[in-house]
mmCIF file of C-alpha atoms in Angstrom:
data_model
loop_
_atom_site.group_PDB
_atom_site.id
_atom_site.type_symbol
_atom_site.label_atom_id
_atom_site.label_comp_id
_atom_site.label_asym_id
_atom_site.label_seq_id
_atom_site.Cartn_x
_atom_site.Cartn_y
_atom_site.Cartn_z
ATOM 1 C CA UNK A 25 0.044 0.127 -0.031
ATOM 2 C CA UNK A 26 1.061 3.660 -0.500
ATOM 3 C CA UNK A 27 1.662 5.915 2.396
ATOM 4 C CA UNK A 28 2.708 9.512 2.608
ATOM 5 C CA UNK A 29 6.447 9.785 2.047
ATOM 6 C CA UNK A 30 8.440 10.941 5.155
ATOM 7 C CA UNK A 31 9.627 14.571 4.815
ATOM 8 C CA UNK A 32 13.288 14.420 4.315
ATOM 9 C CA UNK A 33 13.019 10.837 3.403
ATOM 10 C CA UNK A 34 14.839 8.346 5.555
ATOM 11 C CA UNK A 35 18.611 8.432 6.276
ATOM 12 C CA UNK A 36 20.690 6.553 3.589
ATOM 13 C CA UNK A 37 24.511 6.524 3.383
ATOM 14 C CA UNK A 38 24.386 9.863 1.287
ATOM 15 C CA UNK A 39 22.735 11.478 4.412
ATOM 16 C CA UNK A 40 25.899 10.980 6.745
ATOM 17 C CA UNK A 41 27.891 13.951 5.684
ATOM 18 C CA UNK A 42 24.898 16.436 5.765
ATOM 19 C CA UNK A 43 23.893 15.032 8.982
ATOM 20 C CA UNK A 44 27.421 15.420 10.429
ATOM 21 C CA UNK A 45 27.498 18.885 9.122
ATOM 22 C CA UNK A 46 24.308 20.090 10.564
ATOM 23 C CA UNK A 47 24.979 18.338 14.038
ATOM 24 C CA UNK A 48 28.299 20.316 14.207
ATOM 25 C CA UNK A 49 26.493 23.443 13.063
ATOM 26 C CA UNK A 50 24.093 23.129 15.941
ATOM 27 C CA UNK A 51 26.882 22.032 18.213
ATOM 28 C CA UNK A 52 28.748 25.325 17.487
ATOM 29 C CA UNK A 53 25.652 27.235 18.685
ATOM 30 C CA UNK A 54 25.588 25.412 22.050
ATOM 31 C CA UNK A 55 28.317 27.682 23.566
ATOM 32 C CA UNK A 56 26.413 30.690 22.526
ATOM 33 C CA UNK A 57 23.336 29.483 23.848
ATOM 34 C CA UNK A 58 25.159 28.828 27.074
ATOM 35 C CA UNK A 59 26.452 32.466 27.031
ATOM 36 C CA UNK A 60 22.896 33.855 26.320
ATOM 37 C CA UNK A 61 21.567 31.890 29.447
ATOM 38 C CA UNK A 62 24.362 32.610 31.741
ATOM 39 C CA UNK A 63 25.189 36.181 30.944
ATOM 40 C CA UNK A 64 23.059 38.674 32.749
ATOM 41 C CA UNK A 65 22.534 41.365 29.935
ATOM 42 C CA UNK A 66 21.448 38.932 27.433
ATOM 43 C CA UNK A 67 19.572 36.279 29.580
ATOM 44 C CA UNK A 68 15.714 35.733 28.582
ATOM 45 C CA UNK A 69 13.249 33.326 28.652
ATOM 46 C CA UNK A 70 11.463 34.557 25.627
ATOM 47 C CA UNK A 71 13.391 32.115 23.322
ATOM 48 C CA UNK A 72 12.847 28.942 25.464
ATOM 49 C CA UNK A 73 11.456 27.010 22.663
ATOM 50 C CA UNK A 74 14.293 27.957 20.148
ATOM 51 C CA UNK A 75 16.877 27.162 22.937
ATOM 52 C CA UNK A 76 15.237 23.732 23.360
ATOM 53 C CA UNK A 77 14.984 23.254 19.622
ATOM 54 C CA UNK A 78 18.949 23.849 19.237
ATOM 55 C CA UNK A 79 19.782 21.036 21.735
ATOM 56 C CA UNK A 80 17.228 18.807 20.083
ATOM 57 C CA UNK A 81 18.552 19.209 16.595
ATOM 58 C CA UNK A 82 22.033 18.086 17.809
ATOM 59 C CA UNK A 83 20.469 14.959 19.006
ATOM 60 C CA UNK A 84 18.134 14.291 15.770
ATOM 61 C CA UNK A 85 21.213 15.015 13.576
ATOM 62 C CA UNK A 86 23.516 12.482 15.485
ATOM 63 C CA UNK A 87 20.593 9.826 15.287
ATOM 64 C CA UNK A 88 20.230 10.625 11.402
ATOM 65 C CA UNK A 89 23.930 10.045 11.119
ATOM 66 C CA UNK A 90 23.730 6.674 12.970
ATOM 67 C CA UNK A 91 20.742 5.687 10.771
ATOM 68 C CA UNK A 92 22.410 6.364 7.839
ATOM 69 C CA UNK A 93 25.298 4.082 8.506
ATOM 70 C CA UNK A 94 22.916 1.232 9.978
ATOM 71 C CA UNK A 95 20.406 -0.266 7.555
ATOM 72 C CA UNK A 96 18.462 -2.117 10.079
ATOM 73 C CA UNK A 97 17.505 1.141 11.725
ATOM 74 C CA UNK A 98 16.152 2.751 8.436
ATOM 75 C CA UNK A 99 12.837 0.672 8.678
ATOM 76 C CA UNK A 100 12.275 1.661 12.358
ATOM 77 C CA UNK A 101 8.992 2.831 12.748
ATOM 78 C CA UNK A 102 9.785 4.644 15.950
ATOM 79 C CA UNK A 103 12.697 6.476 14.847
ATOM 80 C CA UNK A 104 11.084 7.389 11.551
ATOM 81 C CA UNK A 105 7.967 8.529 13.625
ATOM 82 C CA UNK A 106 10.197 10.598 16.053
ATOM 83 C CA UNK A 107 11.944 12.256 13.201
ATOM 84 C CA UNK A 108 8.834 13.179 11.383
ATOM 85 C CA UNK A 109 7.536 14.661 14.673
ATOM 86 C CA UNK A 110 10.659 16.771 15.435
ATOM 87 C CA UNK A 111 11.077 17.908 11.688
ATOM 88 C CA UNK A 112 7.487 18.761 11.254
ATOM 89 C CA UNK A 113 6.998 20.603 14.548
ATOM 90 C CA UNK A 114 10.358 22.366 15.169
ATOM 91 C CA UNK A 115 10.034 25.472 13.128
ATOM 92 C CA UNK A 116 6.414 25.813 14.535
ATOM 93 C CA UNK A 117 8.073 26.365 18.051
ATOM 94 C CA UNK A 118 10.428 28.992 16.560
ATOM 95 C CA UNK A 119 7.486 30.787 15.057
ATOM 96 C CA UNK A 120 5.814 30.947 18.571
ATOM 97 C CA UNK A 121 8.851 32.570 19.856
ATOM 98 C CA UNK A 122 8.451 35.298 17.158
ATOM 99 C CA UNK A 123 5.027 35.894 18.695
ATOM 100 C CA UNK A 124 6.793 36.639 21.960
ATOM 101 C CA UNK A 125 9.005 39.276 20.220
ATOM 102 C CA UNK A 126 6.170 40.691 18.558
ATOM 103 C CA UNK A 127 4.233 41.256 21.743
ATOM 104 C CA UNK A 128 7.309 43.117 23.187
ATOM 105 C CA UNK A 129 7.744 45.135 20.043
ATOM 106 C CA UNK A 130 4.103 46.141 19.931
ATOM 107 C CA UNK A 131 3.736 46.654 23.615
ATOM 108 C CA UNK A 132 6.884 48.928 23.945
ATOM 109 C CA UNK A 133 5.457 51.038 21.053
ATOM 110 C CA UNK A 134 2.728 52.218 23.340
ATOM 111 C CA UNK A 135 4.976 53.010 26.534
ATOM 112 C CA UNK A 136 6.086 56.681 26.708
ATOM 113 C CA UNK A 137 9.477 57.529 27.974
ATOM 114 C CA UNK A 138 9.458 59.520 31.320
ATOM 115 C CA UNK A 139 10.459 62.333 29.555
ATOM 116 C CA UNK A 140 7.435 62.351 27.086
ATOM 117 C CA UNK A 141 5.266 61.629 30.176
ATOM 118 C CA UNK A 142 6.516 64.784 31.776
ATOM 119 C CA UNK A 143 6.147 66.935 28.811
ATOM 120 C CA UNK A 144 2.819 65.559 27.982
ATOM 121 C CA UNK A 145 1.519 66.662 31.419
ATOM 122 C CA UNK A 146 2.327 70.287 30.621
ATOM 123 C CA UNK A 147 1.265 70.219 26.954
ATOM 124 C CA UNK A 148 -2.387 71.350 25.819
ATOM 125 C CA UNK A 149 -4.217 68.418 24.809
ATOM 126 C CA UNK A 150 -3.801 67.425 21.209
ATOM 127 C CA UNK A 151 -1.098 70.243 20.601
ATOM 128 C CA UNK A 152 2.501 70.179 19.886
ATOM 129 C CA UNK A 153 4.653 71.551 22.729
ATOM 130 C CA UNK A 154 7.999 73.029 21.540
ATOM 131 C CA UNK A 155 10.681 72.783 24.240
ATOM 132 C CA UNK A 156 14.221 73.577 23.939
ATOM 133 C CA UNK A 157 16.722 70.920 24.864
ATOM 134 C CA UNK A 158 18.956 71.723 27.752
ATOM 135 C CA UNK A 159 22.181 70.354 25.707
ATOM 136 C CA UNK A 160 21.426 72.329 22.414
ATOM 137 C CA UNK A 161 19.419 75.281 22.880
ATOM 138 C CA UNK A 162 19.262 75.776 18.980
ATOM 139 C CA UNK A 163 17.343 72.516 18.722
ATOM 140 C CA UNK A 164 13.533 72.119 19.098
ATOM 141 C CA UNK A 165 11.914 69.244 20.547
ATOM 142 C CA UNK A 166 8.358 68.345 19.122
ATOM 143 C CA UNK A 167 6.360 65.986 21.285
ATOM 144 C CA UNK A 168 3.075 64.953 20.074
ATOM 145 C CA UNK A 169 0.149 63.277 21.813
ATOM 146 C CA UNK A 170 0.661 60.201 19.775
ATOM 147 C CA UNK A 171 3.838 59.631 21.443
ATOM 148 C CA UNK A 172 2.370 59.808 24.857
ATOM 149 C CA UNK A 173 1.649 56.556 26.937
ATOM 150 C CA UNK A 174 -1.358 54.558 25.493
ATOM 151 C CA UNK A 175 -2.478 51.902 28.044
ATOM 152 C CA UNK A 176 -5.914 51.099 25.919
ATOM 153 C CA UNK A 177 -3.826 50.228 22.785
ATOM 154 C CA UNK A 178 -1.276 48.234 24.938
ATOM 155 C CA UNK A 179 -4.171 46.138 26.357
ATOM 156 C CA UNK A 180 -5.405 45.419 22.799
ATOM 157 C CA UNK A 181 -1.885 44.446 21.592
ATOM 158 C CA UNK A 182 -1.676 42.004 24.699
ATOM 159 C CA UNK A 183 -4.924 40.525 23.769
ATOM 160 C CA UNK A 184 -4.131 40.321 20.002
ATOM 161 C CA UNK A 185 -0.849 38.336 20.938
ATOM 162 C CA UNK A 186 -2.720 36.135 23.241
ATOM 163 C CA UNK A 187 -5.019 35.221 20.345
ATOM 164 C CA UNK A 188 -2.081 34.640 18.102
ATOM 165 C CA UNK A 189 -0.556 32.039 20.522
ATOM 166 C CA UNK A 190 -3.982 30.214 20.954
ATOM 167 C CA UNK A 191 -4.338 30.250 17.120
ATOM 168 C CA UNK A 192 -1.059 28.435 16.951
ATOM 169 C CA UNK A 193 -2.707 25.353 18.632
ATOM 170 C CA UNK A 194 -4.466 25.031 15.084
ATOM 171 C CA UNK A 195 -0.966 24.250 13.676
ATOM 172 C CA UNK A 196 0.413 22.413 16.545
ATOM 173 C CA UNK A 197 -2.425 20.003 17.362
ATOM 174 C CA UNK A 198 -3.004 18.457 13.908
ATOM 175 C CA UNK A 199 0.761 18.306 13.345
ATOM 176 C CA UNK A 200 1.467 16.425 16.431
ATOM 177 C CA UNK A 201 -1.442 14.016 15.653
ATOM 178 C CA UNK A 202 -0.298 13.379 12.009
ATOM 179 C CA UNK A 203 3.338 13.103 12.791
ATOM 180 C CA UNK A 204 3.040 11.008 15.955
ATOM 181 C CA UNK A 205 0.825 8.368 14.100
ATOM 182 C CA UNK A 206 3.129 8.350 11.144
ATOM 183 C CA UNK A 207 4.019 4.647 11.870
ATOM 184 C CA UNK A 208 0.343 3.713 11.749
ATOM 185 C CA UNK A 209 0.132 5.251 8.206
ATOM 186 C CA UNK A 210 2.602 2.924 7.197
ATOM 187 C CA UNK A 211 0.117 -0.053 7.324
ATOM 188 C CA UNK A 212 -3.267 1.491 7.643
ATOM 189 C CA UNK A 213 -4.953 3.222 4.618
ATOM 190 C CA UNK A 214 -7.258 5.432 6.948
ATOM 191 C CA UNK A 215 -4.381 6.793 8.885
ATOM 192 C CA UNK A 216 -2.396 7.117 5.544
ATOM 193 C CA UNK A 217 -5.002 9.533 4.332
ATOM 194 C CA UNK A 218 -5.547 11.263 7.517
ATOM 195 C CA UNK A 219 -1.805 11.987 8.115
ATOM 196 C CA UNK A 220 -1.615 13.401 4.525
ATOM 197 C CA UNK A 221 -4.668 15.878 5.473
ATOM 198 C CA UNK A 222 -3.502 16.837 8.829
ATOM 199 C CA UNK A 223 0.188 17.626 7.859
ATOM 200 C CA UNK A 224 -1.327 19.900 5.101
ATOM 201 C CA UNK A 225 -3.450 21.620 7.779
ATOM 202 C CA UNK A 226 -0.582 22.003 10.162
ATOM 203 C CA UNK A 227 1.725 23.553 7.840
ATOM 204 C CA UNK A 228 -1.104 25.756 6.201
ATOM 205 C CA UNK A 229 -1.863 27.193 9.469
ATOM 206 C CA UNK A 230 1.526 27.908 10.320
ATOM 207 C CA UNK A 231 2.232 29.558 7.184
ATOM 208 C CA UNK A 232 -0.770 31.886 7.643
ATOM 209 C CA UNK A 233 0.280 32.824 11.229
ATOM 210 C CA UNK A 234 3.706 33.561 9.899
ATOM 211 C CA UNK A 235 2.134 35.872 7.540
ATOM 212 C CA UNK A 236 0.096 37.435 10.298
ATOM 213 C CA UNK A 237 3.309 37.982 12.317
ATOM 214 C CA UNK A 238 5.016 39.677 9.448
ATOM 215 C CA UNK A 239 1.968 41.725 8.681
ATOM 216 C CA UNK A 240 1.331 43.055 12.306
ATOM 217 C CA UNK A 241 5.064 44.060 12.369
ATOM 218 C CA UNK A 242 4.463 46.079 8.979
ATOM 219 C CA UNK A 243 1.217 47.458 10.246
ATOM 220 C CA UNK A 244 2.693 48.830 13.866
ATOM 221 C CA UNK A 245 6.047 49.772 12.097
ATOM 222 C CA UNK A 246 5.008 53.413 11.991
ATOM 223 C CA UNK A 247 4.600 53.655 15.928
ATOM 224 C CA UNK A 248 7.804 51.364 16.724
ATOM 225 C CA UNK A 249 10.653 53.768 17.805
ATOM 226 C CA UNK A 250 13.766 54.120 15.533
ATOM 227 C CA UNK A 251 15.963 52.374 17.755
ATOM 228 C CA UNK A 252 14.063 49.192 17.165
ATOM 229 C CA UNK A 253 14.333 49.284 13.335
ATOM 230 C CA UNK A 254 17.088 46.737 13.295
ATOM 231 C CA UNK A 255 14.622 44.499 15.460
ATOM 232 C CA UNK A 256 11.745 44.961 12.671
ATOM 233 C CA UNK A 257 14.140 44.032 9.886
ATOM 234 C CA UNK A 258 15.277 40.928 11.994
ATOM 235 C CA UNK A 259 11.684 39.915 12.379
ATOM 236 C CA UNK A 260 10.914 40.406 8.543
ATOM 237 C CA UNK A 261 13.956 38.224 7.782
ATOM 238 C CA UNK A 262 13.025 35.453 10.019
ATOM 239 C CA UNK A 263 9.322 35.372 8.865
ATOM 240 C CA UNK A 264 10.729 34.959 5.435
ATOM 241 C CA UNK A 265 13.125 32.022 6.432
ATOM 242 C CA UNK A 266 10.243 30.237 8.243
ATOM 243 C CA UNK A 267 7.880 30.703 5.305
ATOM 244 C CA UNK A 268 10.329 29.112 2.922
ATOM 245 C CA UNK A 269 10.239 25.989 5.300
ATOM 246 C CA UNK A 270 6.310 26.022 4.924
ATOM 247 C CA UNK A 271 6.256 26.490 1.254
ATOM 248 C CA UNK A 272 8.888 23.564 0.796
ATOM 249 C CA UNK A 273 6.592 21.351 2.947
ATOM 250 C CA UNK A 274 3.508 22.164 1.238
ATOM 251 C CA UNK A 275 5.394 21.517 -2.313
ATOM 252 C CA UNK A 276 6.440 17.970 -1.394
ATOM 253 C CA UNK A 277 4.008 16.454 1.171
ATOM 254 C CA UNK A 278 1.616 15.185 -1.363
ATOM 255 C CA UNK A 279 4.327 12.409 -2.387
ATOM 256 C CA UNK A 280 3.729 8.857 -1.572
ATOM 257 C CA UNK A 281 5.648 5.697 -1.469
ATOM 258 C CA UNK A 282 5.390 2.066 -0.839
ATOM 259 C CA UNK A 283 8.513 1.708 1.168
ATOM 260 C CA UNK A 284 10.549 3.771 3.513
ATOM 261 C CA UNK A 285 13.685 2.770 1.597
ATOM 262 C CA UNK A 286 12.437 3.183 -1.798
ATOM 263 C CA UNK A 287 14.482 5.215 -4.303
ATOM 264 C CA UNK A 288 11.485 6.218 -6.522
ATOM 265 C CA UNK A 289 11.154 9.922 -7.382
ATOM 266 C CA UNK A 290 7.972 10.257 -5.026
ATOM 267 C CA UNK A 291 9.821 8.613 -2.116
ATOM 268 C CA UNK A 292 11.726 11.676 -1.202
ATOM 269 C CA UNK A 293 14.972 9.533 -1.090
ATOM 270 C CA UNK A 294 16.616 10.601 -4.259
ATOM 271 C CA UNK A 295 19.774 12.705 -4.149
ATOM 272 C CA UNK A 296 17.755 15.754 -5.608
ATOM 273 C CA UNK A 297 15.167 15.296 -2.998
ATOM 274 C CA UNK A 298 17.659 15.186 -0.230
ATOM 275 C CA UNK A 299 19.457 18.270 -1.498
ATOM 276 C CA UNK A 300 16.312 20.212 -1.695
ATOM 277 C CA UNK A 301 15.226 19.032 1.994
ATOM 278 C CA UNK A 302 18.545 20.361 3.360
ATOM 279 C CA UNK A 303 18.555 23.561 1.583
ATOM 280 C CA UNK A 304 14.956 24.620 2.030
ATOM 281 C CA UNK A 305 13.954 22.994 5.133
ATOM 282 C CA UNK A 306 16.993 22.572 7.398
ATOM 283 C CA UNK A 307 19.288 25.484 6.289
ATOM 284 C CA UNK A 308 16.434 28.005 7.064
ATOM 285 C CA UNK A 309 15.801 26.716 10.410
ATOM 286 C CA UNK A 310 19.708 26.856 11.386
ATOM 287 C CA UNK A 311 20.031 30.389 10.013
ATOM 288 C CA UNK A 312 16.993 31.281 12.006
ATOM 289 C CA UNK A 313 18.243 29.933 15.181
ATOM 290 C CA UNK A 314 21.645 31.467 14.586
ATOM 291 C CA UNK A 315 20.051 34.937 14.248
ATOM 292 C CA UNK A 316 17.997 34.589 17.316
ATOM 293 C CA UNK A 317 21.081 33.408 19.427
ATOM 294 C CA UNK A 318 23.601 35.530 17.627
ATOM 295 C CA UNK A 319 22.142 38.873 18.299
ATOM 296 C CA UNK A 320 21.405 40.155 21.740
ATOM 297 C CA UNK A 321 17.887 39.658 21.479
ATOM 298 C CA UNK A 322 17.111 41.181 25.008
ATOM 299 C CA UNK A 323 18.858 44.237 24.027
ATOM 300 C CA UNK A 324 17.653 44.684 20.461
ATOM 301 C CA UNK A 325 13.915 44.146 21.481
ATOM 302 C CA UNK A 326 14.251 45.411 25.091
ATOM 303 C CA UNK A 327 12.622 42.123 26.279
ATOM 304 C CA UNK A 328 13.822 42.083 29.833
ATOM 305 C CA UNK A 329 14.367 38.689 31.216
ATOM 306 C CA UNK A 330 11.044 37.345 30.803
ATOM 307 C CA UNK A 331 9.467 39.471 27.934
ATOM 308 C CA UNK A 332 5.949 41.177 28.199
ATOM 309 C CA UNK A 333 4.347 38.519 30.454
ATOM 310 C CA UNK A 334 1.875 40.711 32.109
ATOM 311 C CA UNK A 335 -1.738 40.461 31.328
ATOM 312 C CA UNK A 336 -2.450 43.958 32.468
ATOM 313 C CA UNK A 337 -0.398 46.949 33.378
ATOM 314 C CA UNK A 338 1.130 46.926 36.832
ATOM 315 C CA UNK A 339 -0.418 49.321 39.413
ATOM 316 C CA UNK A 340 1.778 52.277 40.643
ATOM 317 C CA UNK A 341 2.327 50.372 44.042
ATOM 318 C CA UNK A 342 3.520 47.229 42.177
ATOM 319 C CA UNK A 343 5.811 49.540 40.174
ATOM 320 C CA UNK A 344 7.318 51.281 43.179
ATOM 321 C CA UNK A 345 8.010 47.895 44.727
ATOM 322 C CA UNK A 346 9.640 46.664 41.570
ATOM 323 C CA UNK A 347 11.721 49.885 41.058
ATOM 324 C CA UNK A 348 12.844 49.539 44.597
ATOM 325 C CA UNK A 349 13.846 45.757 44.080
ATOM 326 C CA UNK A 350 15.688 46.532 41.158
ATOM 327 C CA UNK A 351 17.526 49.540 42.713
ATOM 328 C CA UNK A 352 18.399 47.107 45.717
ATOM 329 C CA UNK A 353 19.745 44.514 43.526
ATOM 330 C CA UNK A 354 21.791 47.059 41.576
ATOM 331 C CA UNK A 355 23.249 48.445 44.613
ATOM 332 C CA UNK A 356 24.210 44.946 45.841
ATOM 333 C CA UNK A 357 25.950 44.175 42.628
ATOM 334 C CA UNK A 358 27.946 47.519 42.492
ATOM 335 C CA UNK A 359 28.953 46.431 46.229
ATOM 336 C CA UNK A 360 30.037 43.145 45.173
ATOM 337 C CA UNK A 361 31.563 43.391 41.717
#
């Protein structure tokens, strides 16, 4: 009977070199990951899925290298199923981390600086106040009402990103069901058809969500401060890379085969199919992870250690307590360098 061809095929002898290459590439990211976790100025939990993904990719490519040299493991339903799960779900986890970064960008765009808050309190409503700067009397600072703190819009942005995170379940649930039952699809016609449909549903929703993330960044880019322009360009780039993965999957998942080790054109085991898999699926994943770990995301996006985790704004009392704790920790660090 025919069943959906595994994305990336099974690990044949020709997969040994690229598997070692990608295991090494991800291994080279581990010291950088450790630095991001341990270094106080770059530590954050916003990229938890990406960090877990990096470690897992070292494991899967090591297993793939072993499988390529061991013919007995190529027909393993368990190993094939595991690889389909991790290959099919890994990039979705990275996309969810982008939602966390999007939330920070949107929320920060509604938060005015202390100088803007002070200026807006003395400016007539809806007017522009011209105030000479202390350092350069010849320059005039323009402060508009649009730059003032906007808690209502901030609340809406938070609810919007909450909905985005929930919407990703529409990609995660069918993807997990389809890929975790891939072994059953090898011998059951009903599951073969179901896996085919669910894989397409999962990837289609993921692609749509990535477009929504990119569109949201574009829509809000006018209100995001200039110092975050680099973050905006990075978001566009990563959305583009993840979109390539989705488009590749949508282009090849229709293929069916009668054997995991078949070399027919539809088996995804041919040299051309393998090269396409590594170039359009594995390479964009690695580049995206390298960008997320290579840049100081905490500094670039101003995420803090936890990102924007609040459902609503903190009260003045909570803010005073937080600032007092931060001041105390800063004093302790200065006292004990």
